[in-house]
Short mmCIF file of C-alpha atoms and ligand atoms in Angstrom, two decimals:
data_model
loop_
_atom_site.label_atom_id
_atom_site.label_comp_id
_atom_site.label_asym_id
_atom_site.label_seq_id
_atom_site.Cartn_x
_atom_site.Cartn_y
_atom_site.Cartn_z
CA MET D 1 12.74 -20.69 -4.33
CA ARG D 2 14.06 -17.79 -2.27
CA VAL D 3 13.96 -14.11 -3.18
CA LEU D 4 15.39 -11.05 -1.34
CA GLY D 5 13.14 -7.97 -1.73
CA ILE D 6 14.08 -4.27 -1.27
CA GLU D 7 11.62 -1.48 -0.68
CA THR D 8 12.70 2.16 -0.81
CA SER D 9 9.93 4.06 -2.59
CA CYS D 10 8.76 6.23 0.25
CA ASP D 11 9.87 6.52 3.85
CA GLU D 12 10.54 3.00 4.92
CA THR D 13 13.83 1.36 4.11
CA ALA D 14 12.92 -2.30 4.09
CA VAL D 15 14.60 -5.65 3.23
CA ALA D 16 13.09 -9.16 3.35
CA ILE D 17 13.75 -12.62 2.30
CA VAL D 18 10.84 -14.92 1.40
CA GLU D 19 10.70 -18.41 0.43
CA ALA D 20 8.06 -20.59 -1.30
CA GLU D 21 7.38 -24.12 -1.93
CA ALA D 22 5.58 -24.90 -5.19
CA ALA D 23 2.21 -26.45 -4.52
CA GLY D 24 0.33 -26.41 -7.77
CA ASN D 25 -0.76 -22.96 -8.74
CA GLN D 26 -0.68 -21.80 -5.16
CA PRO D 27 2.83 -21.29 -3.82
CA VAL D 28 3.11 -21.61 -0.07
CA GLY D 29 5.16 -18.64 1.29
CA ARG D 30 7.33 -18.21 4.40
CA ILE D 31 9.08 -15.08 5.64
CA LEU D 32 12.71 -15.90 6.54
CA ALA D 33 13.65 -12.29 7.36
CA ASN D 34 11.80 -9.03 7.42
CA VAL D 35 13.56 -5.92 8.52
CA VAL D 36 12.14 -2.36 8.32
CA TYR D 37 13.69 1.02 9.20
CA SER D 38 10.98 3.65 9.37
CA GLN D 39 12.43 7.18 8.78
CA LEU D 40 10.09 8.73 11.34
CA THR D 41 12.62 10.84 13.12
CA GLU D 42 14.02 12.16 9.86
CA HIS D 43 10.58 13.44 8.69
CA ARG D 44 8.60 14.05 11.81
CA ARG D 45 9.55 17.75 12.26
CA PHE D 46 8.41 18.48 8.67
CA GLY D 47 5.02 16.79 9.19
CA GLY D 48 5.40 14.77 5.95
CA VAL D 49 8.00 12.94 3.91
CA VAL D 50 10.78 15.10 2.35
CA PRO D 51 12.02 13.28 -0.79
CA GLU D 52 15.74 14.41 -0.59
CA ILE D 53 16.03 13.37 3.03
CA ALA D 54 14.33 10.07 2.34
CA ALA D 55 16.72 9.25 -0.42
CA ARG D 56 19.81 10.00 1.65
CA ALA D 57 18.41 7.97 4.60
CA HIS D 58 17.73 4.96 2.26
CA LEU D 59 21.38 5.23 1.02
CA GLU D 60 22.81 5.25 4.57
CA ARG D 61 20.75 2.34 5.83
CA LEU D 62 20.21 -0.11 2.98
CA ASP D 63 23.44 -2.00 3.05
CA GLY D 64 23.21 -2.59 6.77
CA LEU D 65 19.64 -3.77 6.41
CA VAL D 66 20.55 -6.23 3.68
CA ALA D 67 23.26 -7.71 5.87
CA GLU D 68 20.79 -7.84 8.82
CA ALA D 69 18.19 -9.70 6.71
CA LEU D 70 20.69 -12.21 5.45
CA ALA D 71 22.01 -12.77 9.04
CA GLU D 72 18.44 -13.24 10.26
CA ALA D 73 17.74 -15.82 7.59
CA LYS D 74 21.11 -17.37 8.13
CA LEU D 75 21.75 -17.16 4.31
CA GLY D 76 24.40 -15.82 2.00
CA LEU D 77 23.60 -14.03 -1.33
CA ALA D 78 24.57 -17.29 -3.07
CA ASP D 79 21.65 -19.04 -1.50
CA LEU D 80 19.10 -16.76 -3.17
CA ASP D 81 17.30 -17.39 -6.42
CA GLY D 82 16.53 -13.74 -7.29
CA ILE D 83 16.91 -10.12 -6.08
CA ALA D 84 13.85 -7.90 -6.23
CA ALA D 85 13.52 -4.20 -5.74
CA THR D 86 10.63 -1.72 -6.04
CA GLY D 87 11.10 -0.22 -9.51
CA GLY D 88 8.34 2.42 -9.09
CA PRO D 89 6.04 4.20 -8.67
CA GLY D 90 7.36 6.36 -5.91
CA LEU D 91 9.81 9.08 -4.80
CA ILE D 92 12.38 8.61 -7.54
CA GLY D 93 15.57 9.17 -5.45
CA GLY D 94 14.66 6.43 -3.04
CA VAL D 95 13.51 4.07 -5.88
CA MET D 96 16.98 4.55 -7.50
CA VAL D 97 18.84 3.63 -4.41
CA GLY D 98 16.93 0.39 -4.08
CA VAL D 99 17.11 -0.49 -7.76
CA MET D 100 20.90 0.19 -8.00
CA THR D 101 21.56 -1.86 -4.92
CA ALA D 102 19.56 -4.81 -6.10
CA LYS D 103 21.10 -4.58 -9.62
CA ALA D 104 24.66 -4.56 -8.13
CA MET D 105 23.92 -7.56 -6.04
CA ALA D 106 22.33 -9.47 -8.89
CA PHE D 107 25.22 -8.62 -11.27
CA ALA D 108 27.94 -9.51 -8.68
CA HIS D 109 26.34 -12.74 -7.83
CA ASP D 110 24.92 -13.62 -11.25
CA LYS D 111 21.30 -13.79 -10.04
CA PRO D 112 18.09 -12.74 -11.76
CA PHE D 113 16.98 -9.18 -11.11
CA LEU D 114 13.31 -8.32 -10.66
CA ALA D 115 11.91 -4.80 -10.84
CA VAL D 116 8.69 -4.92 -8.92
CA ASN D 117 5.83 -2.42 -9.23
CA HIS D 118 5.20 -1.19 -5.67
CA LEU D 119 1.41 -1.51 -6.20
CA GLU D 120 1.78 -5.04 -7.42
CA GLY D 121 3.71 -5.67 -4.18
CA HIS D 122 0.72 -4.58 -2.19
CA ALA D 123 -1.75 -6.28 -4.48
CA LEU D 124 -0.12 -9.73 -4.23
CA SER D 125 1.07 -9.53 -0.60
CA VAL D 126 -1.99 -11.24 0.73
CA ARG D 127 -0.94 -14.48 -1.01
CA LEU D 128 2.16 -14.67 0.95
CA THR D 129 0.40 -15.42 4.24
CA GLU D 130 -3.27 -16.28 3.28
CA ASP D 131 -4.85 -18.92 1.13
CA VAL D 132 -6.05 -16.69 -1.73
CA THR D 133 -6.30 -17.95 -5.22
CA TYR D 134 -6.86 -15.75 -8.32
CA PRO D 135 -9.08 -14.02 -9.35
CA TYR D 136 -10.02 -11.55 -6.67
CA LEU D 137 -11.34 -8.03 -6.29
CA LEU D 138 -8.73 -5.71 -4.72
CA LEU D 139 -9.20 -2.47 -2.86
CA LEU D 140 -5.82 -0.89 -2.69
CA VAL D 141 -5.76 1.90 -0.03
CA SER D 142 -2.49 3.55 0.75
CA GLY D 143 -0.81 6.97 1.22
CA GLY D 144 -0.53 7.55 -2.41
CA HIS D 145 -3.31 5.36 -4.01
CA CYS D 146 -6.92 4.47 -3.68
CA GLN D 147 -8.05 2.04 -6.40
CA LEU D 148 -10.30 -0.87 -7.05
CA LEU D 149 -8.93 -3.62 -9.35
CA THR D 150 -9.67 -7.11 -10.56
CA VAL D 151 -6.61 -9.28 -10.20
CA ARG D 152 -6.44 -12.40 -12.32
CA GLY D 153 -2.81 -13.26 -11.92
CA PRO D 154 0.57 -11.86 -10.83
CA ASN D 155 1.47 -10.26 -14.12
CA SER D 156 0.30 -6.65 -14.24
CA ALA D 157 2.38 -6.00 -17.45
CA GLY D 158 0.62 -9.03 -19.11
CA GLY D 159 -2.86 -7.58 -18.45
CA ASP D 160 -3.74 -9.62 -15.34
CA PHE D 161 -5.04 -6.37 -13.57
CA THR D 162 -8.06 -4.39 -14.60
CA ARG D 163 -8.67 -1.11 -12.84
CA LEU D 164 -12.40 -0.52 -12.14
CA GLY D 165 -11.88 2.80 -10.33
CA THR D 166 -9.46 5.19 -8.83
CA THR D 167 -9.47 8.47 -6.85
CA ILE D 168 -10.01 11.58 -8.90
CA ASP D 169 -8.14 13.69 -6.42
CA ASP D 170 -6.54 12.59 -3.04
CA ALA D 171 -5.61 9.18 -1.69
CA VAL D 172 -7.37 7.99 1.42
CA GLY D 173 -4.12 7.56 3.49
CA GLU D 174 -3.33 11.24 2.62
CA CYS D 175 -6.66 12.12 4.04
CA PHE D 176 -5.96 10.27 7.27
CA ASP D 177 -2.54 12.02 7.47
CA LYS D 178 -4.00 15.50 6.91
CA THR D 179 -6.67 14.86 9.55
CA ALA D 180 -4.04 13.90 12.09
CA LYS D 181 -1.90 16.90 11.20
CA LEU D 182 -4.93 19.27 11.66
CA LEU D 183 -5.58 17.73 15.04
CA ASN D 184 -1.88 17.69 16.05
CA LEU D 185 -2.07 13.86 16.47
CA GLY D 186 1.41 13.26 15.07
CA PHE D 187 2.87 11.45 12.08
CA PRO D 188 2.14 9.03 10.38
CA GLY D 189 -1.50 9.95 10.82
CA GLY D 190 -3.41 6.79 10.02
CA PRO D 191 -2.63 4.79 13.19
CA ALA D 192 -2.86 8.10 15.30
CA VAL D 193 -6.45 8.82 13.95
CA GLU D 194 -7.44 5.14 14.63
CA ARG D 195 -6.12 5.33 18.19
CA ALA D 196 -7.78 8.67 18.82
CA ALA D 197 -11.16 7.42 17.44
CA VAL D 198 -11.41 4.74 20.18
CA GLY D 199 -14.41 5.48 22.26
CA GLY D 200 -15.47 8.46 20.09
CA ASP D 201 -19.07 9.10 18.87
CA PRO D 202 -19.01 8.23 15.08
CA GLN D 203 -22.35 10.09 14.66
CA ARG D 204 -21.49 13.44 16.19
CA PHE D 205 -19.99 15.19 13.13
CA PRO D 206 -21.78 14.76 9.85
CA LEU D 207 -19.10 14.92 7.12
CA PRO D 208 -19.63 14.81 3.37
CA ARG D 209 -19.34 11.40 1.58
CA PRO D 210 -17.98 12.21 -1.88
CA MET D 211 -19.02 9.84 -4.61
CA TRP D 212 -21.29 7.96 -2.22
CA ARG D 213 -24.17 6.35 -4.09
CA LYS D 214 -22.88 7.59 -7.47
CA PRO D 215 -22.50 5.06 -10.28
CA GLY D 216 -19.08 3.57 -10.93
CA CYS D 217 -16.08 2.85 -8.65
CA ASP D 218 -14.23 6.08 -8.51
CA PHE D 219 -13.27 7.95 -5.28
CA SER D 220 -12.83 11.45 -4.17
CA PHE D 221 -11.51 12.67 -0.80
CA SER D 222 -10.68 16.38 -1.21
CA GLY D 223 -14.11 17.57 -0.16
CA LEU D 224 -13.87 15.42 3.00
CA LYS D 225 -10.38 16.77 3.73
CA THR D 226 -11.80 20.42 3.50
CA ALA D 227 -14.86 19.65 5.75
CA VAL D 228 -12.48 18.14 8.38
CA ARG D 229 -10.41 21.29 8.27
CA GLN D 230 -13.45 23.50 8.71
CA THR D 231 -14.75 21.37 11.60
CA VAL D 232 -11.39 21.47 13.29
CA GLU D 233 -11.28 25.28 13.04
CA LYS D 234 -14.49 25.41 15.10
CA LEU D 235 -13.34 22.92 17.81
CA PRO D 236 -12.56 24.38 21.21
CA ALA D 237 -8.79 23.96 21.96
CA GLY D 238 -7.79 20.94 23.96
CA ASP D 239 -11.23 19.19 23.81
CA ALA D 240 -10.13 15.52 23.87
CA LYS D 241 -13.72 14.20 23.64
CA ALA D 242 -14.32 16.41 20.52
CA ILE D 243 -11.13 15.03 18.94
CA ALA D 244 -12.25 11.48 19.65
CA ASP D 245 -15.64 12.14 18.20
CA LEU D 246 -14.29 13.85 15.13
CA CYS D 247 -11.79 10.95 14.47
CA ALA D 248 -14.62 8.36 14.88
CA SER D 249 -16.93 10.45 12.63
CA PHE D 250 -14.17 10.69 10.06
CA GLN D 251 -13.44 6.99 10.06
CA ARG D 252 -17.09 6.20 9.74
CA THR D 253 -17.42 8.41 6.74
CA VAL D 254 -14.39 6.84 5.11
CA GLY D 255 -15.89 3.45 5.94
CA ASP D 256 -19.20 4.47 4.31
CA VAL D 257 -17.46 5.58 1.08
CA LEU D 258 -15.18 2.61 0.85
CA ALA D 259 -18.04 0.14 1.47
CA ASP D 260 -20.24 1.96 -1.15
CA ARG D 261 -17.51 1.91 -3.85
CA CYS D 262 -16.70 -1.78 -3.08
CA ALA D 263 -20.51 -2.77 -3.40
CA ASN D 264 -20.57 -1.12 -6.85
CA ALA D 265 -17.40 -3.01 -7.79
CA LEU D 266 -18.83 -6.37 -6.57
CA ALA D 267 -21.89 -5.66 -8.70
CA LEU D 268 -19.84 -4.79 -11.80
CA ALA D 269 -17.27 -7.49 -11.44
CA PRO D 270 -18.66 -10.25 -9.18
CA ALA D 271 -15.95 -11.98 -7.03
CA THR D 272 -15.92 -14.37 -4.14
CA ILE D 273 -12.91 -12.83 -2.55
CA LEU D 274 -12.46 -9.10 -1.68
CA VAL D 275 -8.81 -8.26 -0.74
CA VAL D 276 -7.95 -5.00 1.04
CA ALA D 277 -4.32 -4.10 0.95
CA GLY D 278 -2.05 -1.05 1.47
CA GLY D 279 -1.23 0.99 4.49
CA VAL D 280 -4.88 2.01 5.26
CA ALA D 281 -5.75 -1.69 5.32
CA ALA D 282 -4.03 -1.89 8.73
CA ASN D 283 -7.09 0.07 10.11
CA LEU D 284 -9.21 -2.44 12.11
CA TYR D 285 -12.42 -0.40 12.02
CA LEU D 286 -12.29 -0.24 8.18
CA ARG D 287 -11.55 -4.00 8.01
CA THR D 288 -14.65 -4.72 10.00
CA ARG D 289 -16.79 -2.50 7.72
CA LEU D 290 -15.44 -4.21 4.58
CA GLU D 291 -15.92 -7.62 6.21
CA THR D 292 -19.67 -6.91 6.70
CA LEU D 293 -19.97 -5.56 3.20
CA ALA D 294 -18.20 -8.55 1.65
CA ALA D 295 -20.44 -10.90 3.58
CA GLN D 296 -23.61 -9.11 2.27
CA HIS D 297 -22.40 -9.85 -1.25
CA GLY D 298 -21.55 -13.52 -0.61
CA ALA D 299 -17.86 -12.76 -0.62
CA ARG D 300 -15.02 -13.18 1.88
CA LEU D 301 -12.78 -10.35 2.97
CA VAL D 302 -9.13 -11.20 3.21
CA ALA D 303 -6.36 -8.80 4.39
CA PRO D 304 -2.65 -9.30 5.01
CA PRO D 305 -1.59 -9.26 8.66
CA VAL D 306 -1.43 -5.64 9.92
CA LYS D 307 2.35 -5.61 9.88
CA LEU D 308 2.46 -6.44 6.11
CA CYS D 309 -0.13 -3.71 5.18
CA THR D 310 2.22 -0.82 5.42
CA ASP D 311 5.30 -0.76 3.20
CA ASN D 312 7.68 -3.63 3.72
CA GLY D 313 10.28 -5.74 1.83
CA ALA D 314 8.37 -9.02 2.12
CA MET D 315 5.67 -7.92 -0.25
CA ILE D 316 8.27 -6.85 -2.86
CA ALA D 317 10.23 -10.20 -2.39
CA TRP D 318 6.88 -12.02 -2.77
CA ALA D 319 5.77 -10.31 -5.93
CA GLY D 320 9.33 -10.88 -7.28
CA LEU D 321 9.05 -14.56 -6.45
CA GLU D 322 5.64 -14.84 -8.14
CA ARG D 323 7.12 -13.33 -11.31
CA LEU D 324 10.36 -15.37 -11.06
CA ARG D 325 8.18 -18.52 -11.07
CA LEU D 326 6.85 -17.35 -14.45
CA GLY D 327 10.32 -16.58 -15.81
CA ARG D 328 9.61 -12.95 -15.90
CA THR D 329 12.89 -11.31 -14.81
CA ASP D 330 14.13 -7.91 -15.80
CA ALA D 331 17.33 -6.76 -17.61
CA LEU D 332 19.95 -4.72 -15.72
CA ASP D 333 19.09 -1.68 -17.82
CA PHE D 334 15.76 -1.33 -16.20
CA ARG D 335 15.00 2.31 -15.51
CA PRO D 336 13.26 3.37 -12.32
CA ARG D 337 9.71 4.65 -12.90
CA PRO D 338 8.32 7.48 -10.83
CA ARG D 339 4.87 6.67 -12.29
CA TRP D 340 3.74 3.15 -13.16
CA PRO D 341 0.01 2.37 -13.41
CA LEU D 342 -0.99 -1.24 -12.59
CA ASP D 343 -3.37 -1.53 -15.45
CA PRO D 344 -1.23 -1.38 -18.60
CA THR D 345 -4.24 -0.37 -20.74
CA LEU D 346 -4.45 2.99 -18.91
CA ASP D 347 -3.04 5.93 -20.59
CA VAL D 348 0.10 6.93 -18.64
CA LYS D 349 0.01 10.47 -19.81
CA SER D 350 -3.44 11.16 -18.43
CA VAL D 351 -2.31 9.64 -15.14
CA GLU D 352 0.81 11.86 -15.15
CA SER D 353 -1.00 15.08 -16.01
CA ARG D 354 -3.44 14.58 -13.06
CA ALA D 355 -0.80 13.86 -10.55
O1 KG4 Y 401 1.18 1.47 1.94
P1 KG4 Y 401 1.82 2.60 2.73
O2 KG4 Y 401 2.71 2.16 3.87
O3 KG4 Y 401 2.63 3.52 1.79
C1 KG4 Y 401 2.20 4.00 0.56
O4 KG4 Y 401 2.46 3.19 -0.38
O5 KG4 Y 401 1.58 5.01 0.56
O6 KG4 Y 401 0.64 3.48 3.30
C2 KG4 Y 401 0.89 4.47 4.19
C3 KG4 Y 401 -0.43 5.15 4.48
C4 KG4 Y 401 -0.25 6.43 5.32
O7 KG4 Y 401 -1.09 7.40 4.76
C5 KG4 Y 401 -0.78 5.99 6.67
O8 KG4 Y 401 -1.25 7.07 7.45
C6 KG4 Y 401 -1.77 4.96 6.34
O9 KG4 Y 401 -1.21 4.23 5.29
N1 KG4 Y 401 -2.07 4.10 7.56
C7 KG4 Y 401 -3.28 4.01 8.07
C8 KG4 Y 401 -3.11 3.09 9.20
N2 KG4 Y 401 -1.81 2.68 9.22
C9 KG4 Y 401 -1.14 3.29 8.14
N3 KG4 Y 401 -4.39 4.60 7.83
C10 KG4 Y 401 -5.50 4.30 8.65
N4 KG4 Y 401 -5.40 3.43 9.69
C11 KG4 Y 401 -4.26 2.84 10.03
N5 KG4 Y 401 -4.10 2.07 11.10
ZN1 ZN Y 402 2.89 1.35 -0.25
#
């Protein structure tokens, strides 16, 4: 089975083709092509993603990237079994570009179309490269989300996902990006903060740990963001050591909070596998912290390869493939969704009003 996947929900235009051999309940995946165009130059001077610019850039690049992926895999559209695209949540202009392109290809070549929830893409991506069976506990940490979920299968719409907790304000990736911006470390912020933290003193700056040691599995990062800003305002200009110390202290604080919330989740919903996914899962310090935490609870931490943590087409193709195996395809009148919670029991309206 081969599926092409398109990701255009934020600032990466990405296309991939993945293949799977059925081996019982655990399909064995292989990436045949994986091309990503990061719109860094388009957004850098604004210090963040500008939705209109992102949508135009997706439109300009997407056809070329589809051709590139097919050439890399040495395949034609006729060789595919399905075409998947991120159907939401995300910046709606970009999502529309990806969905329309996928629908057009599916229609023209009479292939099944799969509208994939971007979060489901992150949630299942680990199974593309690692030996992970359902169920597992998932920490989803990205630029727009911070959630803990139990994953029992690939079908979020069918109730395979149960959300245990989420952020009550900012996402953790956003907090990394803000920290990098305050310290002029560049964009995107996560990798810049991780690099700057190397050799820094993680104990130098005591920062608040919102929700730490509170019951439940919710997160909060806005107080930490404010504390970082107040600390930066007091730093002497150009003090490289202080910047390294602050980045290391910030990462340790985030590590404390994530480990504490995961410990509560493992107590509430015991699991033998803890998966961390989403852009922030690329952070090697945080992975180490979560590895230790998982081991303390008799669980194993599994994460996708660093390259597959940030947005990519392979995770969308893979989630599409897992759904195609179950016969869960989408009609061509599917409407892109700016908001789309993973747990269908959650009240969409309350999520929308909070955002
Ligand atoms: O999953 P992703 O590519 O896009 C969203 O769906 O949001 O995540 C992007 C986020 C950004 O906030 C970025 O700064 C963060 O992931 N990120 C990192 C690292 N690499 C990317 N955060 C911490 N450490 C990293 N190495
Ligand atoms: Zn993402």
